[in-house]
Short mmCIF file of C-alpha atoms in Angstrom, two decimals:
data_model
loop_
_atom_site.label_atom_id
_atom_site.label_comp_id
_atom_site.label_asym_id
_atom_site.label_seq_id
_atom_site.Cartn_x
_atom_site.Cartn_y
_atom_site.Cartn_z
CA MET A 280 -128.91 -1.36 -72.72
CA SER A 281 -127.92 -1.51 -69.11
CA ALA A 282 -126.37 -4.21 -67.55
CA LEU A 283 -128.68 -4.61 -64.85
CA GLU A 284 -131.78 -4.50 -67.28
CA GLY A 285 -134.56 -6.88 -66.27
CA THR A 286 -133.03 -7.28 -62.62
CA ARG A 287 -136.46 -6.58 -61.07
CA ALA A 288 -138.52 -9.01 -63.32
CA LEU A 289 -136.05 -11.82 -62.69
CA ALA A 290 -136.25 -11.02 -58.90
CA ARG A 291 -140.11 -11.29 -59.18
CA LEU A 292 -139.85 -14.62 -61.15
CA ALA A 293 -137.24 -16.14 -58.61
CA LEU A 294 -139.49 -15.12 -55.71
CA ARG A 295 -142.52 -16.88 -57.50
CA LEU A 296 -140.72 -19.99 -58.30
CA ASP A 297 -139.21 -20.30 -54.76
CA ARG A 298 -142.21 -19.12 -52.79
CA VAL A 299 -142.92 -22.32 -51.10
CA ARG A 300 -139.28 -23.53 -50.46
CA LEU A 301 -138.21 -20.22 -49.11
CA SER A 302 -141.25 -19.87 -46.83
CA ILE A 303 -140.27 -23.07 -45.28
CA TRP A 304 -136.66 -22.13 -44.72
CA ILE A 305 -137.83 -18.60 -43.45
CA LEU A 306 -140.32 -19.98 -40.89
CA GLY A 307 -138.24 -22.88 -39.79
CA LEU A 308 -135.07 -20.77 -39.09
CA ALA A 309 -136.96 -17.94 -37.64
CA VAL A 310 -139.06 -19.89 -35.04
CA MET A 311 -135.98 -22.16 -33.99
CA PRO A 312 -134.24 -19.78 -31.56
CA MET A 313 -137.52 -18.56 -30.23
CA GLY A 314 -138.71 -22.05 -29.40
CA THR A 315 -135.26 -22.93 -27.87
CA ALA A 316 -135.29 -19.80 -25.60
CA ALA A 317 -138.71 -20.49 -24.36
CA ASN A 318 -137.97 -24.13 -23.58
CA TYR A 319 -134.57 -23.38 -21.68
CA GLN A 320 -136.69 -20.59 -19.72
CA LYS A 321 -138.63 -23.73 -18.17
CA LEU A 322 -135.45 -26.06 -17.84
CA TYR A 323 -133.19 -23.38 -16.07
CA PRO A 324 -135.59 -21.01 -14.26
CA THR A 325 -133.07 -19.69 -11.85
CA GLN A 326 -129.49 -18.38 -12.10
CA ALA A 327 -128.14 -21.43 -9.93
CA ASP A 328 -129.50 -23.69 -12.38
CA LEU A 329 -127.57 -21.73 -15.17
CA GLN A 330 -124.49 -21.76 -12.91
CA ALA A 331 -124.56 -25.58 -12.34
CA VAL A 332 -124.56 -26.40 -16.08
CA SER A 333 -122.07 -23.59 -17.14
CA GLY A 334 -119.09 -25.68 -15.86
CA VAL A 335 -120.19 -28.60 -17.76
CA LEU A 336 -120.74 -26.77 -21.18
CA ALA A 337 -117.00 -25.52 -20.87
CA ASN A 338 -115.93 -29.13 -21.55
CA PRO A 339 -113.56 -28.99 -24.72
CA SER A 340 -115.57 -31.69 -26.58
CA LEU A 341 -118.90 -29.79 -26.17
CA VAL A 342 -117.00 -26.61 -27.21
CA ALA A 343 -115.74 -28.29 -30.32
CA MET A 344 -119.30 -29.11 -31.28
CA SER A 345 -121.19 -26.18 -30.25
CA GLY A 346 -118.71 -23.37 -29.50
CA PRO A 347 -117.91 -21.56 -26.27
CA LEU A 348 -120.62 -20.27 -23.68
CA PHE A 349 -119.95 -16.58 -23.42
CA GLY A 350 -122.63 -15.69 -20.75
CA LEU A 351 -124.75 -17.12 -17.87
CA ASN A 352 -128.15 -16.08 -18.92
CA ILE A 353 -130.96 -17.73 -21.20
CA GLY A 354 -129.95 -15.67 -24.30
CA ALA A 355 -126.26 -16.67 -24.30
CA LEU A 356 -127.34 -20.36 -23.50
CA THR A 357 -129.91 -20.27 -26.60
CA ALA A 358 -127.18 -18.85 -28.77
CA TRP A 359 -124.72 -21.58 -27.81
CA LYS A 360 -127.44 -24.32 -28.32
CA ILE A 361 -128.92 -23.23 -31.65
CA GLY A 362 -126.19 -20.76 -33.07
CA ILE A 363 -124.23 -23.29 -34.80
CA THR A 364 -127.10 -24.91 -36.41
CA GLU A 365 -128.72 -21.73 -37.42
CA PHE A 366 -125.69 -20.37 -39.11
CA ILE A 367 -124.92 -23.63 -41.14
CA LEU A 368 -128.55 -23.83 -42.28
CA VAL A 369 -128.89 -20.20 -43.30
CA GLY A 370 -125.81 -20.52 -45.23
CA LEU A 371 -126.84 -23.64 -46.92
CA MET A 372 -130.01 -21.93 -47.98
CA SER A 373 -128.38 -18.95 -49.22
CA MET A 374 -125.77 -20.77 -51.29
CA LEU A 375 -128.41 -23.17 -52.94
CA THR A 376 -130.52 -20.29 -53.71
CA VAL A 377 -127.85 -18.22 -55.55
CA VAL A 378 -126.56 -21.22 -57.44
CA ARG A 379 -129.93 -22.29 -58.40
CA HIS A 380 -130.74 -18.93 -59.95
CA THR A 381 -127.57 -18.54 -61.88
CA ARG A 382 -125.47 -21.55 -62.61
CA THR A 383 -128.38 -23.99 -62.75
CA GLU A 384 -130.19 -21.50 -65.28
CA GLU A 385 -127.18 -21.40 -67.26
CA GLU A 386 -126.61 -25.31 -67.36
CA THR A 387 -129.97 -25.95 -68.33
CA GLY A 388 -129.94 -23.36 -71.13
CA ARG A 389 -132.84 -21.12 -69.80
CA LEU A 390 -130.50 -18.24 -69.28
CA GLU A 391 -129.38 -18.11 -72.76
CA LEU A 392 -133.00 -17.65 -73.80
CA LEU A 393 -133.55 -14.95 -71.39
CA ARG A 394 -130.34 -13.14 -72.26
CA ALA A 395 -131.66 -13.10 -75.95
CA THR A 396 -134.40 -10.66 -74.65
CA THR A 397 -133.66 -7.46 -72.86
CA VAL A 398 -131.92 -8.78 -69.82
CA GLY A 399 -128.47 -7.26 -68.92
CA ARG A 400 -125.44 -9.36 -68.23
CA TYR A 401 -125.41 -8.48 -64.45
CA ALA A 402 -129.08 -9.04 -63.92
CA PRO A 403 -129.39 -12.74 -63.15
CA LEU A 404 -126.88 -12.79 -60.54
CA THR A 405 -128.20 -9.41 -59.25
CA ALA A 406 -131.77 -10.91 -58.98
CA ALA A 407 -130.37 -13.98 -57.10
CA LEU A 408 -128.48 -12.02 -54.59
CA ALA A 409 -131.41 -9.83 -54.00
CA VAL A 410 -133.84 -12.57 -53.30
CA THR A 411 -131.33 -14.32 -51.24
CA ALA A 412 -130.68 -10.99 -49.21
CA ILE A 413 -134.45 -10.58 -48.66
CA ALA A 414 -134.70 -14.22 -47.26
CA ASP A 415 -131.53 -13.59 -45.12
CA VAL A 416 -132.85 -10.15 -43.50
CA THR A 417 -136.26 -11.66 -42.95
CA ILE A 418 -134.75 -14.64 -41.06
CA GLY A 419 -132.43 -12.30 -38.89
CA LEU A 420 -135.27 -9.97 -38.11
CA LEU A 421 -137.91 -12.46 -37.34
CA ALA A 422 -135.55 -14.34 -35.32
CA ALA A 423 -134.56 -11.26 -33.32
CA LEU A 424 -138.27 -10.31 -32.80
CA GLY A 425 -139.01 -13.87 -31.58
CA LEU A 426 -136.25 -13.82 -29.04
CA MET A 427 -137.44 -10.39 -27.84
CA GLY A 428 -141.06 -11.84 -27.81
CA VAL A 429 -140.01 -14.50 -25.10
CA GLY A 430 -138.55 -11.65 -23.00
CA LEU A 431 -134.89 -11.67 -24.02
CA ASP A 432 -132.64 -8.49 -24.09
CA PRO A 433 -133.35 -6.40 -27.31
CA ALA A 434 -129.60 -5.80 -27.95
CA GLY A 435 -128.77 -9.48 -27.64
CA SER A 436 -131.58 -10.49 -29.90
CA PHE A 437 -130.77 -8.14 -32.43
CA ALA A 438 -127.20 -9.15 -32.25
CA PHE A 439 -128.13 -12.77 -32.80
CA GLY A 440 -130.38 -11.95 -35.83
CA LEU A 441 -127.76 -9.73 -37.47
CA ALA A 442 -125.20 -12.61 -37.22
CA VAL A 443 -127.54 -14.83 -38.76
CA ALA A 444 -128.51 -12.65 -41.54
CA LEU A 445 -124.85 -11.49 -42.21
CA PHE A 446 -123.75 -15.25 -42.28
CA GLY A 447 -126.18 -15.91 -44.94
CA LEU A 448 -125.26 -12.84 -46.92
CA LEU A 449 -121.63 -13.87 -46.75
CA PHE A 450 -122.40 -17.45 -48.18
CA ALA A 451 -124.57 -15.81 -50.93
CA ALA A 452 -121.55 -13.98 -52.03
CA ILE A 453 -119.40 -16.93 -51.84
CA ALA A 454 -121.93 -18.80 -54.04
CA ALA A 455 -121.96 -15.99 -56.30
CA PHE A 456 -118.24 -16.33 -56.87
CA THR A 457 -118.30 -20.18 -57.22
CA ALA A 458 -121.01 -20.01 -59.50
CA GLN A 459 -118.66 -18.33 -61.98
CA LEU A 460 -115.95 -21.13 -61.57
CA THR A 461 -117.59 -24.20 -63.24
CA GLN A 462 -120.05 -25.12 -65.68
CA SER A 463 -121.81 -27.46 -63.44
CA ALA A 464 -124.19 -26.45 -60.71
CA ARG A 465 -123.36 -29.36 -58.59
CA ALA A 466 -119.75 -28.25 -58.52
CA ALA A 467 -120.35 -24.75 -57.69
CA SER A 468 -122.72 -25.83 -54.79
CA GLY A 469 -119.73 -28.40 -53.89
CA ILE A 470 -117.18 -25.93 -53.72
CA ALA A 471 -119.30 -23.38 -51.54
CA GLY A 472 -120.45 -26.27 -49.34
CA ALA A 473 -116.74 -27.43 -49.05
CA VAL A 474 -116.08 -23.93 -47.73
CA LEU A 475 -118.98 -23.86 -45.35
CA GLY A 476 -117.98 -27.34 -43.76
CA GLY A 477 -114.45 -25.99 -43.51
CA THR A 478 -115.45 -22.92 -41.72
CA TYR A 479 -117.07 -25.35 -39.09
CA LEU A 480 -113.92 -27.70 -38.77
CA LEU A 481 -111.74 -24.47 -38.64
CA ARG A 482 -114.00 -22.84 -35.82
CA ALA A 483 -113.95 -26.33 -33.79
CA VAL A 484 -110.24 -26.61 -33.90
CA GLY A 485 -109.65 -22.88 -32.95
CA ASP A 486 -112.16 -22.90 -30.18
CA THR A 487 -110.45 -25.89 -28.63
CA GLY A 488 -106.77 -24.97 -29.48
CA PRO A 489 -105.14 -22.11 -30.91
CA SER A 490 -107.90 -19.44 -30.63
CA TRP A 491 -106.58 -17.42 -33.62
CA LEU A 492 -107.79 -20.30 -35.79
CA ALA A 493 -111.46 -19.40 -34.85
CA TRP A 494 -110.98 -15.88 -36.29
CA LEU A 495 -110.26 -17.15 -39.67
CA SER A 496 -113.83 -18.83 -39.78
CA PRO A 497 -117.00 -17.11 -40.61
CA THR A 498 -118.67 -19.47 -38.14
CA GLY A 499 -116.18 -18.13 -35.43
CA TRP A 500 -116.93 -14.58 -36.05
CA ALA A 501 -120.55 -15.41 -35.84
CA LEU A 502 -120.22 -16.77 -32.39
CA HIS A 503 -117.76 -14.08 -31.20
CA MET A 504 -120.35 -11.53 -31.94
CA ARG A 505 -121.25 -12.68 -28.44
CA PRO A 506 -125.26 -12.09 -28.36
CA PHE A 507 -126.21 -11.53 -24.72
CA ALA A 508 -122.78 -11.61 -23.60
CA GLY A 509 -121.27 -8.16 -24.31
CA GLU A 510 -121.99 -7.91 -28.14
CA ARG A 511 -119.27 -7.16 -30.44
CA TRP A 512 -120.71 -5.22 -33.00
CA TRP A 513 -117.66 -4.29 -35.02
CA ILE A 514 -117.44 -8.08 -36.27
CA ALA A 515 -120.33 -7.26 -38.49
CA LEU A 516 -117.74 -5.36 -40.55
CA LEU A 517 -115.74 -8.57 -41.09
CA PHE A 518 -118.90 -10.17 -42.63
CA VAL A 519 -119.73 -6.95 -44.79
CA GLY A 520 -116.11 -6.54 -46.11
CA PHE A 521 -115.64 -10.34 -47.11
CA ALA A 522 -119.23 -10.35 -48.60
CA VAL A 523 -118.15 -7.38 -50.83
CA VAL A 524 -114.92 -9.03 -51.80
CA PHE A 525 -116.69 -12.17 -53.04
CA GLY A 526 -119.67 -10.40 -54.29
CA VAL A 527 -117.43 -8.06 -56.43
CA GLY A 528 -115.21 -11.03 -57.56
CA GLY A 529 -118.32 -12.73 -58.76
CA TYR A 530 -119.16 -9.81 -60.86
CA THR A 531 -115.64 -9.22 -62.14
CA LEU A 532 -115.62 -13.02 -63.37
CA ILE A 533 -118.89 -12.55 -65.28
CA ASP A 534 -117.15 -10.33 -67.57
CA ARG A 535 -114.23 -12.96 -68.16
CA ARG A 536 -116.26 -15.86 -69.44
CA ASP A 537 -119.02 -16.75 -71.90
CA VAL A 538 -122.35 -17.49 -71.23
CA GLY A 539 -122.80 -21.11 -70.05
CA ALA A 540 -119.01 -21.63 -69.61
CA GLY A 541 -116.92 -21.38 -66.37
CA LEU A 542 -113.87 -19.63 -65.67
CA LEU A 543 -112.03 -22.91 -64.72
CA PRO A 544 -111.38 -24.65 -68.02
CA ASP A 545 -112.75 -28.22 -68.58
CA ARG A 546 -110.06 -30.88 -68.77
CA PRO A 547 -110.26 -32.41 -72.40
CA GLY A 548 -111.26 -35.94 -72.52
CA PRO A 549 -109.67 -38.70 -74.30
CA ALA A 550 -109.93 -39.08 -78.19
CA SER A 551 -112.34 -42.25 -77.54
CA ALA A 552 -114.66 -43.33 -74.72
CA ALA A 553 -113.63 -45.74 -72.22
CA PRO A 554 -115.35 -49.16 -72.58
CA ALA A 555 -117.04 -48.73 -69.17
CA LEU A 556 -118.99 -45.82 -70.74
CA GLY A 557 -121.02 -48.26 -72.97
CA SER A 558 -123.17 -49.33 -69.93
CA PRO A 559 -125.47 -47.26 -67.89
CA LEU A 560 -123.49 -48.06 -64.62
CA GLY A 561 -120.11 -46.86 -66.00
CA LEU A 562 -121.80 -43.72 -67.16
CA ALA A 563 -123.56 -43.05 -63.85
CA TRP A 564 -119.95 -43.79 -62.15
CA ARG A 565 -118.39 -41.06 -64.40
CA LEU A 566 -121.10 -38.64 -63.35
CA HIS A 567 -121.13 -39.38 -59.38
CA ARG A 568 -117.61 -39.93 -58.94
CA GLY A 569 -116.34 -36.37 -58.26
CA LEU A 570 -119.19 -35.79 -55.83
CA LEU A 571 -118.33 -39.09 -53.81
CA LEU A 572 -114.80 -38.71 -53.58
CA GLY A 573 -115.28 -35.02 -52.31
CA TRP A 574 -117.62 -36.62 -49.63
CA VAL A 575 -115.25 -39.31 -48.73
CA VAL A 576 -112.28 -36.65 -47.99
CA ALA A 577 -114.93 -34.48 -45.97
CA LEU A 578 -116.18 -37.46 -43.85
CA ALA A 579 -112.78 -38.76 -43.29
CA LEU A 580 -111.76 -35.27 -41.88
CA SER A 581 -114.70 -34.96 -39.95
CA GLY A 582 -114.58 -38.51 -38.29
CA ALA A 583 -110.97 -38.01 -37.19
CA VAL A 584 -111.81 -34.63 -35.78
CA MET A 585 -114.68 -35.56 -33.76
CA GLY A 586 -113.22 -38.98 -32.83
CA GLY A 587 -110.43 -37.21 -31.04
CA ALA A 588 -112.75 -34.62 -29.53
CA ALA A 589 -114.32 -37.40 -27.60
CA VAL A 590 -111.51 -38.02 -25.31
CA GLY A 591 -112.21 -34.75 -23.56
CA ILE A 592 -115.55 -35.72 -22.53
CA GLY A 593 -114.08 -38.20 -20.00
CA ASN A 594 -111.97 -35.50 -18.62
CA LEU A 595 -114.53 -33.64 -16.29
CA ASP A 596 -113.40 -33.21 -12.87
CA SER A 597 -116.81 -33.89 -11.59
CA PRO A 598 -119.52 -35.27 -13.93
CA ASN A 599 -122.89 -34.59 -13.08
CA GLN A 600 -126.50 -35.22 -14.17
CA GLN A 601 -126.86 -32.06 -16.30
CA LEU A 602 -124.12 -33.50 -18.80
CA THR A 603 -125.88 -36.64 -19.03
CA ASP A 604 -129.23 -35.16 -19.58
CA ILE A 605 -127.62 -32.79 -22.19
CA LEU A 606 -126.00 -35.59 -24.12
CA SER A 607 -128.96 -37.75 -23.83
CA ARG A 608 -131.05 -35.33 -25.59
CA MET A 609 -128.49 -35.05 -28.09
CA GLY A 610 -128.69 -38.91 -28.79
CA GLY A 611 -126.77 -40.89 -26.47
CA THR A 612 -127.89 -43.00 -23.59
CA ALA A 613 -125.27 -44.61 -21.56
CA GLY A 614 -121.80 -43.17 -20.53
CA LEU A 615 -120.52 -39.61 -21.21
CA THR A 616 -118.06 -40.45 -23.91
CA ASP A 617 -120.36 -43.10 -25.70
CA ALA A 618 -123.22 -40.62 -25.36
CA PHE A 619 -121.03 -37.86 -26.95
CA LEU A 620 -120.16 -40.28 -29.70
CA GLY A 621 -123.62 -41.47 -30.19
CA ALA A 622 -124.66 -37.80 -30.90
CA ILE A 623 -121.94 -37.13 -33.15
CA TYR A 624 -122.61 -40.22 -35.26
CA GLY A 625 -126.27 -39.17 -35.24
CA ILE A 626 -125.36 -35.98 -36.70
CA ILE A 627 -122.98 -37.33 -39.35
CA GLY A 628 -125.84 -39.77 -40.30
CA GLN A 629 -127.94 -36.73 -41.09
CA LEU A 630 -125.05 -35.14 -43.07
CA VAL A 631 -124.48 -38.32 -45.02
CA ALA A 632 -128.33 -38.26 -45.81
CA VAL A 633 -127.53 -35.04 -47.77
CA TYR A 634 -125.19 -36.90 -50.27
CA ALA A 635 -127.80 -39.70 -50.53
CA ILE A 636 -130.37 -37.19 -51.60
CA GLN A 637 -127.98 -35.43 -54.07
CA ALA A 638 -127.18 -38.88 -55.57
CA THR A 639 -130.76 -39.91 -55.71
CA LEU A 640 -132.04 -36.65 -57.25
CA ARG A 641 -129.32 -36.66 -60.08
CA LEU A 642 -132.12 -38.71 -61.65
CA ARG A 643 -134.17 -35.89 -61.86
CA GLN A 644 -131.49 -33.49 -63.01
CA GLU A 645 -130.63 -36.00 -66.04
CA GLU A 646 -134.26 -36.00 -66.99
CA SER A 647 -134.87 -32.28 -66.68
CA THR A 648 -131.82 -31.32 -68.82
CA GLY A 649 -132.79 -33.88 -71.51
CA ARG A 650 -129.90 -36.14 -71.24
CA VAL A 651 -131.97 -39.18 -70.41
CA GLU A 652 -133.70 -39.23 -73.64
CA SER A 653 -130.45 -40.05 -75.47
CA ILE A 654 -129.84 -43.05 -73.01
CA LEU A 655 -133.50 -44.27 -73.22
CA ALA A 656 -133.41 -44.23 -77.06
CA THR A 657 -130.93 -47.13 -76.79
CA ARG A 658 -131.83 -50.76 -75.24
CA VAL A 659 -131.45 -49.27 -71.83
CA GLY A 660 -134.96 -49.37 -70.14
CA ARG A 661 -136.15 -46.87 -67.29
CA VAL A 662 -135.44 -49.17 -64.34
CA ARG A 663 -131.99 -50.08 -65.39
CA TRP A 664 -131.19 -46.41 -66.00
CA ALA A 665 -132.52 -45.57 -62.63
CA ALA A 666 -130.73 -48.37 -60.89
CA SER A 667 -127.51 -47.48 -62.18
CA HIS A 668 -127.83 -44.02 -60.29
CA LEU A 669 -129.45 -45.47 -57.16
CA VAL A 670 -126.46 -47.70 -56.82
CA PHE A 671 -124.33 -44.98 -56.02
CA ALA A 672 -127.03 -43.52 -53.68
CA VAL A 673 -127.05 -46.80 -51.61
CA VAL A 674 -123.40 -47.91 -51.82
CA GLY A 675 -122.15 -44.54 -51.82
CA THR A 676 -124.05 -43.80 -48.58
CA ALA A 677 -122.67 -46.93 -46.90
CA LEU A 678 -119.19 -46.14 -48.08
CA LEU A 679 -119.36 -42.61 -46.44
CA LEU A 680 -120.75 -43.86 -43.18
CA ALA A 681 -117.92 -46.35 -43.03
CA VAL A 682 -115.25 -43.77 -43.80
CA ALA A 683 -116.47 -41.72 -40.98
CA GLY A 684 -116.66 -44.61 -38.71
CA VAL A 685 -113.17 -46.04 -39.33
CA ALA A 686 -111.59 -42.21 -39.12
CA GLY A 687 -113.42 -41.81 -35.97
CA GLY A 688 -112.41 -45.18 -34.56
CA LEU A 689 -108.87 -44.91 -35.50
CA SER A 690 -108.55 -41.17 -33.96
CA TYR A 691 -110.29 -42.09 -30.75
CA GLY A 692 -108.76 -45.58 -30.49
CA ALA A 693 -105.14 -44.31 -30.91
CA GLN A 694 -105.85 -41.99 -27.68
CA VAL A 695 -107.37 -44.62 -25.47
CA HIS A 696 -104.71 -47.31 -26.86
CA ASP A 697 -107.78 -49.42 -28.52
CA VAL A 698 -107.66 -48.97 -32.00
CA ALA A 699 -109.14 -52.23 -33.03
CA GLY A 700 -111.82 -52.41 -30.56
CA GLN A 701 -112.85 -48.68 -30.83
CA THR A 702 -112.65 -48.79 -34.72
CA GLY A 703 -115.26 -51.70 -34.71
CA ARG A 704 -117.51 -50.02 -32.17
CA LEU A 705 -117.56 -46.89 -34.09
CA LEU A 706 -117.98 -48.32 -37.38
CA GLY A 707 -120.96 -49.96 -36.04
CA ALA A 708 -122.22 -46.51 -34.73
CA ALA A 709 -121.93 -45.14 -38.31
CA LEU A 710 -123.34 -47.98 -40.29
CA VAL A 711 -126.39 -48.17 -38.18
CA GLN A 712 -127.41 -44.78 -39.59
CA LEU A 713 -127.66 -46.19 -43.14
CA PRO A 714 -131.12 -47.30 -43.16
CA ALA A 715 -132.55 -43.87 -41.93
CA ALA A 716 -130.52 -42.04 -44.65
CA LEU A 717 -131.82 -44.45 -47.23
CA VAL A 718 -135.45 -43.68 -46.09
CA LEU A 719 -134.98 -39.97 -46.94
CA ALA A 720 -133.41 -41.08 -50.33
CA GLY A 721 -136.28 -43.28 -50.98
CA VAL A 722 -138.62 -40.36 -50.49
CA GLY A 723 -136.62 -38.70 -53.35
CA VAL A 724 -137.17 -41.75 -55.49
CA ALA A 725 -140.91 -41.79 -54.75
CA LEU A 726 -141.30 -38.15 -55.58
CA ILE A 727 -139.30 -38.57 -58.76
CA GLY A 728 -141.62 -41.46 -60.05
CA LEU A 729 -144.94 -39.99 -58.90
CA LEU A 730 -144.45 -36.13 -58.40
CA PRO A 731 -141.25 -35.31 -60.34
CA LYS A 732 -141.97 -31.49 -60.21
CA LEU A 733 -141.91 -31.70 -56.60
CA THR A 734 -138.63 -33.50 -55.91
CA THR A 735 -137.22 -30.60 -53.90
CA LEU A 736 -139.59 -31.50 -51.15
CA THR A 737 -137.07 -34.22 -50.35
CA TRP A 738 -134.90 -31.67 -48.92
CA ALA A 739 -137.79 -30.29 -46.87
CA ALA A 740 -138.23 -33.88 -45.39
CA LEU A 741 -134.52 -33.83 -44.53
CA ILE A 742 -134.75 -30.48 -42.68
CA VAL A 743 -137.91 -31.33 -40.97
CA SER A 744 -136.29 -34.72 -39.72
CA ALA A 745 -133.26 -33.11 -38.51
CA LEU A 746 -135.15 -30.52 -36.53
CA LEU A 747 -137.34 -33.08 -35.06
CA VAL A 748 -134.52 -35.09 -33.88
CA GLU A 749 -132.27 -32.32 -32.55
CA LEU A 750 -135.00 -30.02 -31.15
CA GLY A 751 -138.13 -32.20 -30.67
CA GLY A 752 -137.33 -33.20 -27.11
CA LEU A 753 -136.44 -29.57 -26.12
CA PHE A 754 -139.66 -28.05 -27.55
CA GLY A 755 -141.72 -30.90 -25.82
CA LEU A 756 -143.17 -32.34 -28.93
CA ASN A 757 -145.21 -35.31 -28.63
CA GLN A 758 -143.36 -38.58 -29.19
CA TYR A 759 -145.41 -39.41 -32.23
CA VAL A 760 -144.33 -36.29 -34.02
CA VAL A 761 -140.81 -37.13 -33.28
CA ASP A 762 -141.21 -40.54 -34.52
CA ALA A 763 -142.16 -39.23 -37.97
CA ALA A 764 -138.14 -38.57 -38.36
CA PRO A 765 -136.34 -41.78 -39.70
CA PHE A 766 -133.28 -40.75 -37.42
CA ALA A 767 -135.51 -40.84 -34.22
CA HIS A 768 -135.52 -44.72 -34.55
CA VAL A 769 -131.78 -45.27 -35.18
CA PRO A 770 -130.50 -47.21 -32.13
CA LYS A 771 -127.97 -44.80 -30.30
CA LEU A 772 -124.55 -46.55 -30.70
CA PRO A 773 -122.18 -46.93 -29.13
CA GLY A 774 -123.34 -47.38 -25.40
CA ALA A 775 -127.00 -48.33 -25.94
CA ALA A 776 -128.06 -51.69 -26.76
CA PHE A 777 -128.50 -52.64 -30.25
CA THR A 778 -132.31 -53.46 -31.35
CA ALA A 779 -132.62 -54.88 -34.84
CA MET A 780 -136.46 -54.25 -35.34
CA PRO A 781 -136.03 -50.42 -35.89
CA VAL A 782 -133.27 -51.10 -38.44
CA VAL A 783 -135.29 -53.85 -40.28
CA TRP A 784 -138.29 -51.59 -40.32
CA LEU A 785 -136.51 -48.53 -41.57
CA THR A 786 -134.96 -50.86 -44.32
CA VAL A 787 -138.51 -51.90 -45.40
CA VAL A 788 -139.58 -48.42 -45.64
CA ALA A 789 -136.73 -47.33 -47.78
CA LEU A 790 -137.56 -50.28 -50.06
CA ALA A 791 -140.96 -49.69 -50.34
CA LEU A 792 -140.41 -46.01 -51.31
CA GLY A 793 -138.16 -46.97 -53.67
CA ALA A 794 -140.28 -49.54 -55.27
CA VAL A 795 -143.15 -47.16 -55.34
CA GLY A 796 -140.85 -44.56 -56.96
CA LEU A 797 -139.40 -46.99 -59.65
CA LEU A 798 -143.05 -48.29 -60.56
CA GLY A 799 -144.12 -44.71 -60.99
CA LEU A 800 -141.07 -44.08 -63.19
CA ARG A 801 -141.97 -46.99 -65.45
CA ARG A 802 -145.64 -45.76 -66.16
CA ARG A 803 -145.36 -41.88 -66.38
CA ASP A 804 -144.35 -39.67 -69.31
CA MET A 805 -140.68 -38.87 -69.64
CA PRO A 806 -139.26 -36.41 -69.64
CA VAL A 807 -141.35 -33.96 -67.35
CA GLY A 808 -140.01 -30.37 -67.47
#
């Protein structure tokens, strides 16, 4: 039997299972560049308008967040505004898709059943990569056609679409490699996600400091392809080369491990279980601690880097209204530095919502894998079991925001010689994001309790919320539509006046969603496959 036997059938199965999920990703990522370009054509109709804003966008703090602006035209401005977001999202989609159809299938035992039929050893990974490649290429092609459709240069449009597609393909290959390392799908996704986040931070440091560091980051490569600003087509070879290296590495590691096992050996546990594992809370801590600690490190680094970058905002020689307008659309309302910090902590809040959803959906993972049945066979009730996991969704989210706030406050405060004052301000700016993040976690709880087979829609809610907040104003959407995003109601601290009612209402909504979900969990059948 060929090692690729069954690849076509598995690819068709993956496309069927992901038809809704991938359609949402593809449409969203394909439309964003076109919509951004169309709105920038309205905002900056003349070359003089573009000239006025170009000096502002060269500020080191904005370069750290979005990259350098390489050209004075609508296409280059569009690539500057939407490029980082597009690359990060397509990378996230690619790695999640590959891990879902490889390591997750092994972890649940389904792949072992498939391998008992006429399915070759390389078929699952090949099918996952093929499906992901189809999605990546489709996104890149549609993005390019959309940009050309609003009148932008075909060469620049194609370069942007190519950068998006290649970025996704590279992270599909990275996920194919990490999926061979561990027995856990969460760990495989976590390692690939850490690489994705690391490329962003490395690029930010390189674009504002030693330029060679940006060339160590795939995010930097994508930006430095320079769509609409003298395209550098040769950079595509970097993506192809490293994608081949990681892809070949993934296939090589398949031959070095057993089905269901990871290349990295599991650490042997003690001969007897710790007393804490005798309670649902202790078991939940054991399951969540690795993920939480990894996020703590990432948020500490991110907060420190972005807090340090905020100092550059105040160094403009002649601040003007364009910068205030740009930062206001990003989330701030008062003062250039405060506006920048408000925008940064708005983004950090949405990132931490990813952890909140991950911790919440652990409930569904425990159910779908059958582990919850052993727990519920004891004296532990459903609500108590669910609450043991939701504690970490709530407390863990609050902890991560606090870490980001303190790290940012220490970094920024040390440079302005006001550590105590700035740490308190930025801690508040971070923690005020908590209710909005918990609303999205509440959506996950409600779906687990009422529609357990649709829990992946929680991720769709996060993506839609982020797009509404970041691009709703630019696209000219009705305020009632933007208000559907929880983060649209968060007070924009620091700088803006704190209003308690939005925070109260967001908390009430989060609690209501959680209560509905727990009530449904008590009444429905378990487990639901």
